[in-house]
PDB file of C-alpha atoms in Angstrom:
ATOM      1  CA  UNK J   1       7.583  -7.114 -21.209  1.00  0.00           C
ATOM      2  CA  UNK J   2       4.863  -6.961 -18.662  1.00  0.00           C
ATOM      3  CA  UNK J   3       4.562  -5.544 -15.311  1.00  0.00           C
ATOM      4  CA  UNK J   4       2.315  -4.307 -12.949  1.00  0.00           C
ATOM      5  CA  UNK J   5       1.671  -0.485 -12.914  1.00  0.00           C
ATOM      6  CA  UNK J   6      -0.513   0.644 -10.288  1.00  0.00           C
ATOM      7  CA  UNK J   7      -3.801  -0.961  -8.380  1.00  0.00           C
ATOM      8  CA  UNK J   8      -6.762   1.427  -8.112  1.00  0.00           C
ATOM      9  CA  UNK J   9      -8.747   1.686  -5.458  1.00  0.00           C
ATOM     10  CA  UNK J  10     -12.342   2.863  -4.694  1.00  0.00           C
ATOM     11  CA  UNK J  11     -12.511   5.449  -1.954  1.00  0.00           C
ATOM     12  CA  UNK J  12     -16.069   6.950  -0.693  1.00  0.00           C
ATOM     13  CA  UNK J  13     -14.271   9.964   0.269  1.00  0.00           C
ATOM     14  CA  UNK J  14     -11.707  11.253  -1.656  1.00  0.00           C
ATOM     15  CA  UNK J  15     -10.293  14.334   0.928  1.00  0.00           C
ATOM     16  CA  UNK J  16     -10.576  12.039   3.757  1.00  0.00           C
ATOM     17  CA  UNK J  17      -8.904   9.095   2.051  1.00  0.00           C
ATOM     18  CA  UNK J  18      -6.333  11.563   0.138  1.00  0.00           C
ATOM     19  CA  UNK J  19      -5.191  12.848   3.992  1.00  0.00           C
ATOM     20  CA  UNK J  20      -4.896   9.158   4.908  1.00  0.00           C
ATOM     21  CA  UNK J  21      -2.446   9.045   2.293  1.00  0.00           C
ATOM     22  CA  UNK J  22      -0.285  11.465   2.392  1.00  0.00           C
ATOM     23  CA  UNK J  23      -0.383  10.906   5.962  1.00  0.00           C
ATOM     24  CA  UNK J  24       1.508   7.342   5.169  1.00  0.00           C
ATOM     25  CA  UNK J  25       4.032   9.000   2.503  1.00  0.00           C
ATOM     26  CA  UNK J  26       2.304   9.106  -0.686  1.00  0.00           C
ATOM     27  CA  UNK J  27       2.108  12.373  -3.014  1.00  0.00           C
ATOM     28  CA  UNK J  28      -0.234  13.403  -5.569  1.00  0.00           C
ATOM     29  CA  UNK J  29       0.851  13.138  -9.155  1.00  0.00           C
ATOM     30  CA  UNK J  30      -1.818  14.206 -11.006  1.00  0.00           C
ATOM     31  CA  UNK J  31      -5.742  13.546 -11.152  1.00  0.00           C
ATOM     32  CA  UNK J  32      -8.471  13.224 -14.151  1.00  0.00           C
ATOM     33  CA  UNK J  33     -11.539  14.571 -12.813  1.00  0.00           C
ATOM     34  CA  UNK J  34     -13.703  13.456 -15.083  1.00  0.00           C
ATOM     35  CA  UNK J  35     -14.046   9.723 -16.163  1.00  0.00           C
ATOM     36  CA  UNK J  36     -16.221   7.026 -17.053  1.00  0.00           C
ATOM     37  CA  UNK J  37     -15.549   5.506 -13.343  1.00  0.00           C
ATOM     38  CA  UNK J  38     -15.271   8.468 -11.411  1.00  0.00           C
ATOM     39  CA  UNK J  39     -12.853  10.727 -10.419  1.00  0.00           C
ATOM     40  CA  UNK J  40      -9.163   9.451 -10.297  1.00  0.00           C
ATOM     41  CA  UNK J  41      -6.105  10.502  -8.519  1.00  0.00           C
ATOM     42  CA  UNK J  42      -2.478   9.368  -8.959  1.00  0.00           C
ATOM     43  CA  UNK J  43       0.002   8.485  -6.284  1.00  0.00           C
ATOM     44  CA  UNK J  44       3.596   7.469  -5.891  1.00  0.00           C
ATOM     45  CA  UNK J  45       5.610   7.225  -2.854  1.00  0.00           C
ATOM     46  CA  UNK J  46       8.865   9.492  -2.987  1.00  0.00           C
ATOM     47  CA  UNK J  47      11.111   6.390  -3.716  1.00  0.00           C
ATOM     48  CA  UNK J  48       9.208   5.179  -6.235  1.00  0.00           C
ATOM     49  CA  UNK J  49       9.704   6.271 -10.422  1.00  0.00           C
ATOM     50  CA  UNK J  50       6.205   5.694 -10.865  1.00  0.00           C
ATOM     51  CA  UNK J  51       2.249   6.216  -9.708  1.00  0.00           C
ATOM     52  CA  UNK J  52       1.341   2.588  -7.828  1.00  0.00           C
ATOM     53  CA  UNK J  53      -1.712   3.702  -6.561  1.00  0.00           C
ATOM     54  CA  UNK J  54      -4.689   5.103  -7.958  1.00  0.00           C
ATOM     55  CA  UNK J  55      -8.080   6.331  -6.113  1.00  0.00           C
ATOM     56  CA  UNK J  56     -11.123   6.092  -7.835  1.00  0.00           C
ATOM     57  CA  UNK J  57     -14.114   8.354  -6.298  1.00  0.00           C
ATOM     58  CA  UNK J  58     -17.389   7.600  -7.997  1.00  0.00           C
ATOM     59  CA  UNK J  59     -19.626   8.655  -4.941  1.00  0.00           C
ATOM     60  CA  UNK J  60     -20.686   5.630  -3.916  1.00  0.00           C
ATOM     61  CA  UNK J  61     -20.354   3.828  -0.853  1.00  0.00           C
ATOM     62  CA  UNK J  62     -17.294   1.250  -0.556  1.00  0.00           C
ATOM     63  CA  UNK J  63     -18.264  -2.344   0.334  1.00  0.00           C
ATOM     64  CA  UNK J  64     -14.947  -4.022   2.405  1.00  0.00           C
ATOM     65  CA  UNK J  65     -13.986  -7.044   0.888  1.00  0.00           C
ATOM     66  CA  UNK J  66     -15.233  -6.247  -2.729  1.00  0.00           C
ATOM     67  CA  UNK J  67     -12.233  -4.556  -3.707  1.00  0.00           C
ATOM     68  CA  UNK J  68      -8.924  -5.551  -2.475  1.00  0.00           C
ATOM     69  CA  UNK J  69      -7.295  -7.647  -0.089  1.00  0.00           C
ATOM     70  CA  UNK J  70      -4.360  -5.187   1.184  1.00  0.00           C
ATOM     71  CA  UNK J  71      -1.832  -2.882  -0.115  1.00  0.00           C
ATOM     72  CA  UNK J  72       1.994  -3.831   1.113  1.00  0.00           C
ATOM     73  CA  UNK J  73       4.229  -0.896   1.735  1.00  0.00           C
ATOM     74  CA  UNK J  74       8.213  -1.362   2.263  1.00  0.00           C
ATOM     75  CA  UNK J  75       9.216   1.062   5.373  1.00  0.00           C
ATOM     76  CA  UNK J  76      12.611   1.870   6.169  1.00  0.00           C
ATOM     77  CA  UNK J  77      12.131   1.665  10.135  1.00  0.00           C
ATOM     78  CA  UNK J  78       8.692   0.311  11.491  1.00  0.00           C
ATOM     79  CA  UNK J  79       9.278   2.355  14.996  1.00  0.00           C
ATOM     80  CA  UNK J  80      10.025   5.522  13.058  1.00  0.00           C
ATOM     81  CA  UNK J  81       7.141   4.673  10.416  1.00  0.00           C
ATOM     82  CA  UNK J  82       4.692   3.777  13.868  1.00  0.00           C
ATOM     83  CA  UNK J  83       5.907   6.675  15.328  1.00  0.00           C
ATOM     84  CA  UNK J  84       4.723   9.301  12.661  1.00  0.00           C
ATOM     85  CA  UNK J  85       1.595   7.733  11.785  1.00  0.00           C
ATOM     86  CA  UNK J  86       0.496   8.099  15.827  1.00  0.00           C
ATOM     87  CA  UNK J  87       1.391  11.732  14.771  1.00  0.00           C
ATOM     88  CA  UNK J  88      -1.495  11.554  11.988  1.00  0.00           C
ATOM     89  CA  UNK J  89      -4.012   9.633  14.816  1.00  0.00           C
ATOM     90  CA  UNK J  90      -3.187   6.289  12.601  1.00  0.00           C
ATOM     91  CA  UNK J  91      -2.335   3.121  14.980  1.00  0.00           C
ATOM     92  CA  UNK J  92      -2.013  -0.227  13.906  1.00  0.00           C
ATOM     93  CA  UNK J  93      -4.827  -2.557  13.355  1.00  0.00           C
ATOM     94  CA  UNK J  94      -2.927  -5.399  14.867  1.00  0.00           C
ATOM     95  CA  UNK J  95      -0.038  -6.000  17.120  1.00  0.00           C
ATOM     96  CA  UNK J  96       2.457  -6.935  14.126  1.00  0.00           C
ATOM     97  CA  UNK J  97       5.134  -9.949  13.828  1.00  0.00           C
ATOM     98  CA  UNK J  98       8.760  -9.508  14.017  1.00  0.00           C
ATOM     99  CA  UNK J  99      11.057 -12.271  13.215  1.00  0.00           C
ATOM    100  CA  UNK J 100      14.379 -13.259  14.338  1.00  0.00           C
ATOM    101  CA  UNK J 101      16.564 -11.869  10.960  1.00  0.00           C
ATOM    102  CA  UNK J 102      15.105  -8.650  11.184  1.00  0.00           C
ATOM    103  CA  UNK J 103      11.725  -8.941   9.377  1.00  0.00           C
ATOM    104  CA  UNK J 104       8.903  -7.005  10.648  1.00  0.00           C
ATOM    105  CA  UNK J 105       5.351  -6.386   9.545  1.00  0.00           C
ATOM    106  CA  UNK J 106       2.132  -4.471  10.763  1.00  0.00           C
ATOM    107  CA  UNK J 107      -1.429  -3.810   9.639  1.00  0.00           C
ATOM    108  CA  UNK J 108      -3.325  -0.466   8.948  1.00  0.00           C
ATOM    109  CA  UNK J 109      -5.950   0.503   7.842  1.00  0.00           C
ATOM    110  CA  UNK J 110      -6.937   3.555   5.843  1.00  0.00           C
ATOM    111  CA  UNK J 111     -11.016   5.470   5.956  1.00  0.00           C
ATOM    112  CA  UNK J 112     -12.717   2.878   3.338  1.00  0.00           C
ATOM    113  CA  UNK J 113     -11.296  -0.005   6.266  1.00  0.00           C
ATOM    114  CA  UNK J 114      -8.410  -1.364   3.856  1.00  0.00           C
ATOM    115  CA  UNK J 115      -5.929  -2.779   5.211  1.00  0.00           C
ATOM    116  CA  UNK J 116      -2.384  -1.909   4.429  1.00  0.00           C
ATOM    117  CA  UNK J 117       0.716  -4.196   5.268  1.00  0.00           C
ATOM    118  CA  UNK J 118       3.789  -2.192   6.678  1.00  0.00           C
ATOM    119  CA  UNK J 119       7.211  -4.257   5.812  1.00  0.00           C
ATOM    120  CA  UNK J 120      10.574  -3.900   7.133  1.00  0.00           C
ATOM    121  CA  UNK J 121      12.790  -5.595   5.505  1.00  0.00           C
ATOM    122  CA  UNK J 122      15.809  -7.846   7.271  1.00  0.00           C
ATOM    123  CA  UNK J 123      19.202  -5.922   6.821  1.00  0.00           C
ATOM    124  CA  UNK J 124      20.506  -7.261   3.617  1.00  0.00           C
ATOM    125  CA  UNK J 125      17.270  -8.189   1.735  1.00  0.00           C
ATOM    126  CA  UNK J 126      16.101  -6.870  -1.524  1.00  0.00           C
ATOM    127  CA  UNK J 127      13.494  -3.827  -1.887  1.00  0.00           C
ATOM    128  CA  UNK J 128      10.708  -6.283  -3.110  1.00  0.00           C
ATOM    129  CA  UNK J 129      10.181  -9.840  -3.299  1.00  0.00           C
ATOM    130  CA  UNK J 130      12.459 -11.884  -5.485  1.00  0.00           C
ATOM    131  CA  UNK J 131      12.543 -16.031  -6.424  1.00  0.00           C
ATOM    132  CA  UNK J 132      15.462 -15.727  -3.148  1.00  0.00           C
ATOM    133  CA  UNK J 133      12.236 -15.439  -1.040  1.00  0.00           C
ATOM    134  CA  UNK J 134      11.425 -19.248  -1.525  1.00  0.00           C
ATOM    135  CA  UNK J 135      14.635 -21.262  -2.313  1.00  0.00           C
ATOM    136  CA  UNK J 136      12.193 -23.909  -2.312  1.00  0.00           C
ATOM    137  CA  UNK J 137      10.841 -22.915  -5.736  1.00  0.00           C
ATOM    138  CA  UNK J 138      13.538 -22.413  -7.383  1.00  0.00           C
ATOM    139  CA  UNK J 139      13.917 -24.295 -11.424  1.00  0.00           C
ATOM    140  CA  UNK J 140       9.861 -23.300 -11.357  1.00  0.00           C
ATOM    141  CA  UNK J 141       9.050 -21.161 -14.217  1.00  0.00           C
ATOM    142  CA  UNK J 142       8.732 -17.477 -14.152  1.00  0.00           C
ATOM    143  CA  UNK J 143       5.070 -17.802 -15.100  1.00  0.00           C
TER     144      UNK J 143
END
């Protein structure tokens, strides 16, 4: 079986980017100082089993757009979520879309400029995308 396990990204400073971080809900799981591509440290939200992000520190200078589009990030409440990340001097990016069944979504962006996706959910909806997400496309294979 295959699934993802974490994306890594670059950071060109790793305390600075580390506070953004933790600011957002993400704790350190462990790090490995020394590797081939720099040094790397582990993160998992507190919901999630496993690490899902790593940052890679190498010292050098990140380049936006030469790494990764964005990050998504399921919240429980966007006003709540908003609310403490104001706390941390971290406002949205853009003004954010709400739809009518409860769906909401707004940007951020953490030091290296990377934008991060904020989701809540509609009441009723699974924790992550499923195939339920676009009856349309249904009988396609599972790739």
């Amino acid at each position: 079986m295959m699934r993802t396990l974490h994306i890594g990204l670059r950071v060109t400073d790793l305390e600075r980017s580390l506070a953004f971080y933790k600011a957002i809900g993400y704790g350190v799981v462990g790090s490995v100082p020394d590797t081939p591509i720099g040094h790397l440290t582990m993160l998992k939200l507190p919901g999630d089993e496993f690490v899902t992000v790593e940052l890679v520190h190498d010292a050098k200078p990140v380049e936006r757009g030469t790494d990764v589009s964005h990050l998504v990030v399921k919240v429980e409440s966007m006003a709540d979520t908003l609310d403490a990340l104001a706390s941390h001097g971290i406002e949205p990016v853009d003004p954010g879309q709400k739809s009518e069944d409860g769906l909401e979504t707004t940007f951020i962006a953490d030091p290296d400029g990377r934008r991060i996706e904020l989701v809540q959910w509609p009441p009723g909806h699974a924790d992550g995308m499923t195939a339920a997400d676009w009856p349309e496309e249904r009988g396609e294979s599972d790739g």
